[in-house]
């Protein structure tokens, strides 16, 4: 199935193209026609399935048909991060439309949020607490809401937001379309869904990024040795389909430069690049002109390259969702992929969170032959701090080869992961 079949407005098709999506994901195939028909949805889907675009694209289409500048779609989510993420999806996919989106969440000043609302917006992505505050202060007009989305409803329930959500919904127009998404359906969520949905169509989807087909490994390494380790790993892998994630744009740019110097055909994909530059990097990676793509989380969202063999997390992602998104770039479509994550001692709590979601421990690996003590300054904290790895003295096998394209066919000595 193609996106063309949904007959979206050209402005929305432009957003899809910009995001780099080629084919709709299963949840998009199922949900988009239902939303376009203005029916309610009960969606059982996790993050990583493409569910945001599954509701955002048809919302943009439906809102495009009416008067702009009033809040006509309200999306309620549990966390600020998710609010920002969904808002960003609205901005990216709706760039060519005249529709505007704003976020409403606590922990930050109300002033810019109120200013955005006053300028007139069509979509609000909100967390329940702050939204209820603004409603109580009559600072937000929800009288024209036509579409309500509850995303990660089970998560909101876990966080104790259920009473707030019920209060909010009571004050929304009754004549509206409701899209309800949750990964699990405990009884209180089922009750909530039953009480607010009208003849919903149930949409149930597993992950597009099947974590089962990806094997995971952690590589404890001192921060300073990450560049050397990634070079050694890339030489071992000898793959022309490796995606490397860094925490910041700056690090992505610098690492891409370093890898380029080391002889790897590398492109960076980061937010300081123009849309054209990003597209060129992505196209180059897709067509095989680049073997390695170094990306940040935000810009990597639309990466849809089917045969990525390895994802290397040069830096630990900030959230478990980000980890799932990153590793979702490999192991797609029944293919198997490997996810290597570099870690420093500060990453331990994030590792525990990721392991909880995966439901298993991730093996700690060492790259055979890599000198983990090389070139560390005598006073580097990394020398004395435990890095969660045995410190066997190694012969310095990190002798650099002259810059060249990574040669093909070298035996892969990366320790296999469980
Ligand atoms: P979500 O489940 O909405 O958090 O989306 C998971 C990831 O899939 C995000 O990074 C999206 O940008 C990406 N995505 C959504 N739809 C598509 C698509 N049709 N093709 C490729 N990637 C997509």
Coordinates of C-alpha atoms and ligand atoms in Angstrom, one line a residue:
X1 CA 0.0 0.0 0.0
X2 CA 1.2 3.4 -0.9
X3 CA 0.6 6.8 0.8
X4 CA -1.0 8.0 -2.5
X5 CA -4.0 5.8 -1.8
X6 CA -5.1 8.0 1.1
X7 CA -5.5 11.0 -1.3
X8 CA -3.9 13.4 1.1
X9 CA -3.6 17.1 0.1
X10 CA -0.4 17.9 -1.8
X11 CA 0.8 19.9 1.3
X12 CA 0.6 16.7 3.4
X13 CA 2.2 14.5 0.8
X14 CA 5.1 17.0 0.8
X15 CA 5.4 16.5 4.6
X16 CA 5.5 12.7 4.1
X17 CA 8.2 13.1 1.5
X18 CA 10.2 15.5 3.7
X19 CA 10.0 13.0 6.6
X20 CA 11.5 10.4 4.3
X21 CA 8.6 8.0 4.7
X22 CA 8.1 5.8 1.6
X23 CA 5.5 3.3 2.6
X24 CA 2.9 3.5 5.3
X25 CA 3.6 1.3 8.4
X26 CA 0.9 -1.3 9.3
X27 CA -0.7 0.9 11.9
X28 CA -0.8 3.7 9.4
X29 CA -2.4 1.5 6.8
X30 CA -5.1 0.5 9.3
X31 CA -5.7 3.8 11.2
X32 CA -5.4 6.5 8.5
X33 CA -8.6 5.5 6.6
X34 CA -10.6 5.2 9.8
X35 CA -9.5 8.6 11.1
X36 CA -10.3 10.1 7.7
X37 CA -13.8 8.7 8.0
X38 CA -14.1 10.5 11.3
X39 CA -14.5 7.3 13.3
X40 CA -13.2 6.7 16.8
X41 CA -10.2 4.4 17.2
X42 CA -9.1 2.1 20.0
X43 CA -5.4 1.6 19.1
X44 CA -3.3 -1.1 20.8
X45 CA 0.1 0.0 19.7
X46 CA 3.5 0.7 21.1
X47 CA 6.0 3.4 20.3
X48 CA 8.0 2.5 17.3
X49 CA 5.1 1.5 15.2
X50 CA 4.7 4.8 13.4
X51 CA 1.6 5.6 15.4
X52 CA 2.2 9.3 15.7
X53 CA 2.0 9.8 12.0
X54 CA -0.9 7.3 11.9
X55 CA -3.0 9.9 13.7
X56 CA -1.2 13.1 12.8
X57 CA -1.4 12.7 9.0
X58 CA -5.2 12.3 8.9
X59 CA -5.7 15.0 11.5
X60 CA -3.7 17.4 9.3
X61 CA -5.9 16.4 6.4
X62 CA -9.2 16.8 8.4
X63 CA -8.1 20.2 9.9
X64 CA -7.0 21.5 6.6
X65 CA -10.6 21.5 5.5
X66 CA -11.9 23.9 8.1
X67 CA -11.2 27.3 9.6
X68 CA -7.6 27.8 10.9
X69 CA -6.5 29.4 14.2
X70 CA -8.8 27.6 16.7
X71 CA -7.9 24.6 18.7
X72 CA -9.6 21.8 16.8
X73 CA -7.3 18.9 17.8
X74 CA -6.2 18.2 21.3
X75 CA -3.6 15.5 21.9
X76 CA -3.1 14.5 25.5
X77 CA 0.1 12.6 26.5
X78 CA 1.9 11.6 29.7
X79 CA 5.3 13.3 29.3
X80 CA 6.8 16.5 28.1
X81 CA 9.2 14.5 25.9
X82 CA 6.4 12.8 24.1
X83 CA 4.5 16.1 23.8
X84 CA 7.6 17.7 22.2
X85 CA 8.0 14.7 19.9
X86 CA 4.4 14.8 18.7
X87 CA 4.5 18.5 18.3
X88 CA 7.6 18.1 16.2
X89 CA 5.9 15.5 14.1
X90 CA 3.0 17.9 13.6
X91 CA 5.4 20.7 12.6
X92 CA 7.4 18.4 10.3
X93 CA 4.5 16.8 8.6
X94 CA 2.4 20.0 8.5
X95 CA 5.2 22.3 7.3
X96 CA 3.5 23.0 4.0
X97 CA 0.1 23.4 5.6
X98 CA -1.2 26.6 7.3
X99 CA -1.9 24.7 10.5
X100 CA 0.0 25.4 13.7
X101 CA 0.7 23.3 16.7
X102 CA 1.7 24.2 20.3
X103 CA 2.7 22.3 23.4
X104 CA 1.3 22.7 26.9
X105 CA 3.1 21.1 29.8
X106 CA 4.3 21.8 33.3
X107 CA 7.7 22.4 34.7
X108 CA 8.3 25.4 32.5
X109 CA 7.0 28.9 32.4
X110 CA 3.4 29.3 31.2
X111 CA 4.2 32.6 29.4
X112 CA 5.4 31.3 26.1
X113 CA 2.7 28.7 26.0
X114 CA 0.0 31.3 26.6
X115 CA 1.6 33.5 24.0
X116 CA 1.5 30.7 21.4
X117 CA -2.1 30.0 22.2
X118 CA -3.0 33.7 21.8
X119 CA -1.4 33.7 18.4
X120 CA -3.9 31.0 17.4
X121 CA -3.2 27.3 17.0
X122 CA -5.0 24.4 15.5
X123 CA -3.4 21.6 17.4
X124 CA -2.4 21.4 21.0
X125 CA -0.2 18.7 22.4
X126 CA -0.6 18.7 26.2
X127 CA 0.2 17.0 29.4
X128 CA -2.9 16.7 31.7
X129 CA -1.7 18.7 34.8
X130 CA -0.8 22.0 33.0
X131 CA -3.7 21.6 30.6
X132 CA -6.1 21.4 33.5
X133 CA -4.5 24.5 35.1
X134 CA -5.0 26.5 32.0
X135 CA -8.5 25.3 31.7
X136 CA -9.2 26.4 35.3
X137 CA -7.7 29.8 34.5
X138 CA -9.9 30.1 31.4
X139 CA -6.6 30.6 29.5
X140 CA -7.3 28.0 26.8
X141 CA -10.4 27.7 24.7
X142 CA -11.2 24.1 23.9
X143 CA -14.8 24.7 22.9
X144 CA -14.0 23.9 19.2
X145 CA -12.1 20.7 19.7
X146 CA -13.2 18.2 17.1
X147 CA -10.6 15.6 17.6
X148 CA -9.2 14.3 20.9
X149 CA -6.2 12.0 20.9
X150 CA -5.2 10.2 24.1
X151 CA -1.7 8.8 23.5
X152 CA 0.0 6.2 25.8
X153 CA -3.2 6.2 27.9
X154 CA -1.9 3.3 30.0
X155 CA 1.2 5.2 30.8
X156 CA -0.9 8.2 31.9
X157 CA -2.9 6.0 34.1
X158 CA 0.3 4.6 35.7
X159 CA 1.3 8.1 36.4
X160 CA -1.9 8.9 38.3
X161 CA -3.4 11.2 35.6
X162 CA -6.7 9.3 35.2
X163 CA -8.8 11.7 37.4
X164 CA -7.3 14.8 35.6
X165 CA -8.1 13.2 32.3
X166 CA -11.6 12.5 33.2
X167 CA -12.0 16.1 34.4
X168 CA -10.6 17.4 31.1
X169 CA -12.7 15.2 28.9
X170 CA -15.9 16.2 30.7
X171 CA -15.3 19.8 29.6
X172 CA -14.7 19.0 25.9
X173 CA -17.4 19.2 23.3
X174 CA -19.3 15.9 23.4
X175 CA -19.6 15.8 19.6
X176 CA -16.0 14.9 18.7
X177 CA -13.9 12.2 17.3
X178 CA -11.7 10.3 19.9
X179 CA -8.6 8.4 19.1
X180 CA -7.3 6.3 22.0
X181 CA -3.9 4.7 22.1
X182 CA -2.4 2.4 24.7
X183 CA 0.2 -0.4 24.6
X184 CA -1.6 -2.4 27.3
X185 CA -5.3 -2.6 28.4
X186 CA -5.6 -3.0 32.1
X187 CA -9.2 -2.8 33.4
X188 CA -9.2 0.9 34.3
X189 CA -7.9 1.8 30.9
X190 CA -10.6 -0.4 29.3
X191 CA -13.2 1.4 31.4
X192 CA -11.9 4.8 30.3
X193 CA -11.9 3.7 26.7
X194 CA -15.4 2.3 27.0
X195 CA -16.7 5.5 28.5
X196 CA -15.4 7.9 26.0
X197 CA -15.3 6.0 22.6
X198 CA -18.3 5.7 20.3
X199 CA -18.3 2.5 18.2
X200 CA -14.5 2.5 17.9
X201 CA -12.6 0.6 15.3
X202 CA -9.9 -1.4 17.0
X203 CA -6.5 -1.3 15.6
X204 CA -3.9 -3.6 16.9
X205 CA -0.3 -3.7 15.8
X206 CA 3.0 -5.1 16.9
X207 CA 6.3 -3.2 16.6
X208 CA 7.6 -2.2 13.2
X209 CA 10.9 -2.3 14.9
X210 CA 10.8 -5.9 16.1
X211 CA 13.2 -5.9 19.0
X212 CA 13.2 -9.7 18.8
X213 CA 15.2 -9.6 15.5
X214 CA 17.8 -7.3 16.9
X215 CA 20.6 -8.5 19.2
X216 CA 21.9 -6.1 21.7
X217 CA 25.4 -5.6 23.2
X218 CA 26.9 -3.0 25.6
X219 CA 30.4 -1.9 25.1
X220 CA 31.7 -0.2 28.3
X221 CA 34.4 2.2 27.3
X222 CA 36.0 5.3 28.7
X223 CA 34.4 8.4 27.1
X224 CA 37.7 9.5 25.6
X225 CA 38.2 6.1 23.8
X226 CA 34.8 6.1 22.1
X227 CA 36.1 7.5 18.8
X228 CA 38.9 4.9 18.7
X229 CA 36.5 2.1 19.6
X230 CA 34.0 3.0 16.9
X231 CA 36.8 3.1 14.3
X232 CA 38.0 -0.4 15.4
X233 CA 34.5 -1.8 15.4
X234 CA 33.7 -0.4 12.0
X235 CA 36.9 -2.0 10.6
X236 CA 35.8 -5.3 12.1
X237 CA 32.3 -5.1 10.9
X238 CA 33.2 -4.2 7.3
X239 CA 29.6 -3.3 6.6
X240 CA 28.3 -0.7 4.3
X241 CA 25.1 -0.2 6.3
X242 CA 26.0 1.2 9.7
X243 CA 24.1 3.9 11.5
X244 CA 25.9 5.6 14.4
X245 CA 24.0 7.8 16.9
X246 CA 25.5 10.6 18.9
X247 CA 23.8 12.7 21.6
X248 CA 24.4 16.1 20.0
X249 CA 24.7 17.7 16.6
X250 CA 28.1 18.8 17.4
X251 CA 29.3 15.3 18.2
X252 CA 27.6 13.9 15.1
X253 CA 29.5 16.4 12.9
X254 CA 32.8 15.8 14.6
X255 CA 32.6 12.1 14.6
X256 CA 31.5 12.0 10.9
X257 CA 34.6 14.1 10.1
X258 CA 36.9 11.8 12.1
X259 CA 35.5 8.7 10.4
X260 CA 35.8 10.3 7.0
X261 CA 39.5 10.9 7.9
X262 CA 39.9 7.3 8.9
X263 CA 38.8 6.3 5.5
X264 CA 35.1 5.4 6.0
X265 CA 32.7 6.8 3.5
X266 CA 30.6 8.7 6.0
X267 CA 27.8 11.2 6.1
X268 CA 26.4 13.2 9.0
X269 CA 22.8 13.7 9.5
X270 CA 22.2 16.4 12.1
X271 CA 19.8 19.3 12.8
X272 CA 22.2 22.1 11.8
X273 CA 22.1 20.9 8.2
X274 CA 19.6 22.2 5.7
X275 CA 16.8 20.0 4.5
X276 CA 18.6 19.5 1.2
X277 CA 21.9 18.5 2.9
X278 CA 20.0 16.0 5.1
X279 CA 18.2 14.6 2.1
X280 CA 21.5 14.3 0.2
X281 CA 23.1 12.5 3.2
X282 CA 20.2 10.1 3.4
X283 CA 20.0 9.5 -0.3
X284 CA 23.7 8.9 -0.4
X285 CA 23.4 6.3 2.4
X286 CA 20.5 4.7 0.8
X287 CA 22.2 4.4 -2.6
X288 CA 25.4 3.0 -1.1
X289 CA 27.6 6.1 -1.6
X290 CA 28.1 6.3 2.1
X291 CA 28.7 3.2 4.3
X292 CA 28.3 5.0 7.6
X293 CA 25.7 7.5 8.7
X294 CA 26.3 9.4 11.9
X295 CA 23.0 10.9 13.1
X296 CA 21.3 12.5 16.1
X297 CA 18.0 11.2 17.4
X298 CA 15.7 14.0 16.1
X299 CA 16.8 13.9 12.5
X300 CA 17.0 10.1 12.4
X301 CA 13.3 9.8 12.9
X302 CA 12.5 9.5 9.2
X303 CA 15.3 7.2 8.3
X304 CA 13.8 4.4 6.4
X305 CA 16.7 2.3 5.0
X306 CA 15.6 -1.3 5.1
X307 CA 18.9 -3.2 5.3
X308 CA 20.9 -1.5 8.1
X309 CA 23.0 -4.2 9.6
X310 CA 24.2 -2.4 12.7
X311 CA 23.2 0.5 14.9
X312 CA 26.0 1.8 17.1
X313 CA 25.0 4.0 20.0
X314 CA 28.1 6.1 20.3
X315 CA 26.3 7.9 23.1
X316 CA 23.6 6.3 25.3
X317 CA 20.2 7.7 24.3
X318 CA 18.3 9.9 26.8
X319 CA 15.2 7.7 27.0
X320 CA 14.2 4.1 26.6
X321 CA 11.9 5.3 23.7
X322 CA 14.9 6.8 22.0
X323 CA 16.7 3.5 22.3
X324 CA 13.8 1.6 20.8
X325 CA 13.6 4.1 18.0
X326 CA 17.3 3.9 17.3
X327 CA 17.5 0.2 17.3
X328 CA 14.3 0.1 15.2
X329 CA 16.4 1.3 12.3
X330 CA 17.9 -2.2 12.1
X331 CA 16.4 -5.7 12.1
X332 CA 13.5 -4.5 10.0
X333 CA 11.3 -6.6 7.8
X334 CA 12.4 -9.9 9.4
X335 CA 16.1 -9.1 8.8
X336 CA 18.4 -9.5 11.8
X337 CA 20.4 -6.6 13.0
X338 CA 22.8 -5.8 15.8
X339 CA 22.7 -2.9 18.2
X340 CA 25.9 -1.9 20.0
X341 CA 25.7 0.6 22.7
X342 CA 28.8 2.3 24.2
X343 CA 28.4 3.0 27.8
X344 CA 30.1 4.9 30.6
X345 CA 29.4 4.5 34.3
X346 CA 26.8 7.3 34.3
X347 CA 24.7 5.3 31.9
X348 CA 24.0 2.5 34.4
X349 CA 20.5 3.6 35.3
X350 CA 19.4 4.1 31.7
X351 CA 20.8 0.6 31.0
X352 CA 18.6 -0.8 33.7
X353 CA 15.6 0.9 32.3
X354 CA 16.3 -0.4 28.8
X355 CA 16.9 -3.9 30.1
X356 CA 13.5 -3.7 31.9
X357 CA 11.7 -2.9 28.7
X358 CA 13.6 -5.6 26.7
X359 CA 12.9 -8.1 29.5
X360 CA 16.4 -9.3 29.6
X361 CA 20.0 -8.4 30.5
X362 CA 22.1 -7.0 27.8
X363 CA 25.5 -8.6 27.5
X364 CA 28.6 -6.5 28.2
X365 CA 31.2 -7.0 25.6
X366 CA 34.8 -6.1 25.0
X367 CA 36.2 -5.7 21.5
X368 CA 39.0 -8.3 21.3
X369 CA 42.4 -6.7 20.7
X370 CA 41.3 -3.2 21.5
X371 CA 43.6 -1.4 23.9
X372 CA 41.2 0.0 26.5
X373 CA 44.0 1.8 28.3
X374 CA 45.5 3.6 25.3
X375 CA 46.2 7.3 25.3
X376 CA 44.2 8.0 28.4
X377 CA 45.9 10.9 30.3
X378 CA 47.4 9.7 33.6
X379 CA 44.9 11.9 35.5
X380 CA 41.8 11.0 33.5
X381 CA 39.0 10.0 35.7
X382 CA 38.3 7.2 33.3
X383 CA 41.6 5.6 34.4
X384 CA 40.5 5.2 38.0
X385 CA 36.7 5.0 37.7
X386 CA 35.4 1.5 37.2
X387 CA 34.0 1.2 33.7
X388 CA 32.3 -2.0 34.4
X389 CA 34.8 -4.1 32.6
X390 CA 37.8 -6.2 33.4
X391 CA 41.0 -4.3 32.8
X392 CA 43.1 -6.9 31.2
X393 CA 46.3 -5.3 29.9
X394 CA 46.2 -5.5 26.2
X395 CA 49.0 -5.5 23.6
X396 CA 48.5 -2.3 21.7
X397 CA 46.8 -3.7 18.6
X398 CA 45.3 -0.4 17.8
X399 CA 47.8 0.3 15.2
X400 CA 46.2 2.6 12.7
X401 CA 46.1 1.6 9.1
X402 CA 46.5 4.4 6.6
X403 CA 43.3 6.0 5.5
X404 CA 41.5 3.7 3.1
X405 CA 38.0 2.3 2.5
X406 CA 37.4 -0.4 5.0
X407 CA 38.4 -3.6 3.3
X408 CA 35.9 -6.2 2.6
X409 CA 35.8 -9.7 3.9
X410 CA 37.8 -9.3 7.1
X411 CA 36.7 -11.8 9.7
X412 CA 34.1 -10.2 12.0
X413 CA 35.6 -10.5 15.4
X414 CA 32.9 -8.6 17.2
X415 CA 31.8 -10.8 20.1
X416 CA 28.4 -12.2 19.3
X417 CA 25.6 -11.0 21.5
X418 CA 23.1 -13.0 23.4
Ligands
LIG1 P1 6.2 6.4 16.5 O1 5.7 5.0 16.8 O2 5.2 7.3 16.1 O3 7.0 6.9 17.7 O4 7.2 6.3 15.3 C1 8.4 5.6 15.3 C2 9.4 6.0 14.3 O5 9.0 5.6 13.0 C3 9.5 7.5 14.2 O6 10.9 7.8 14.2 C4 8.9 7.9 12.9 O7 9.5 9.1 12.3 C5 9.1 6.7 12.1 N1 8.1 6.5 11.0 C6 6.8 6.8 11.2 N2 6.1 6.4 10.0 C7 7.0 6.0 9.2 C8 7.0 5.4 7.9 N3 5.8 5.4 7.2 N4 8.1 5.0 7.3 C9 9.3 5.1 8.0 N5 9.4 5.6 9.3 C10 8.3 6.0 9.8

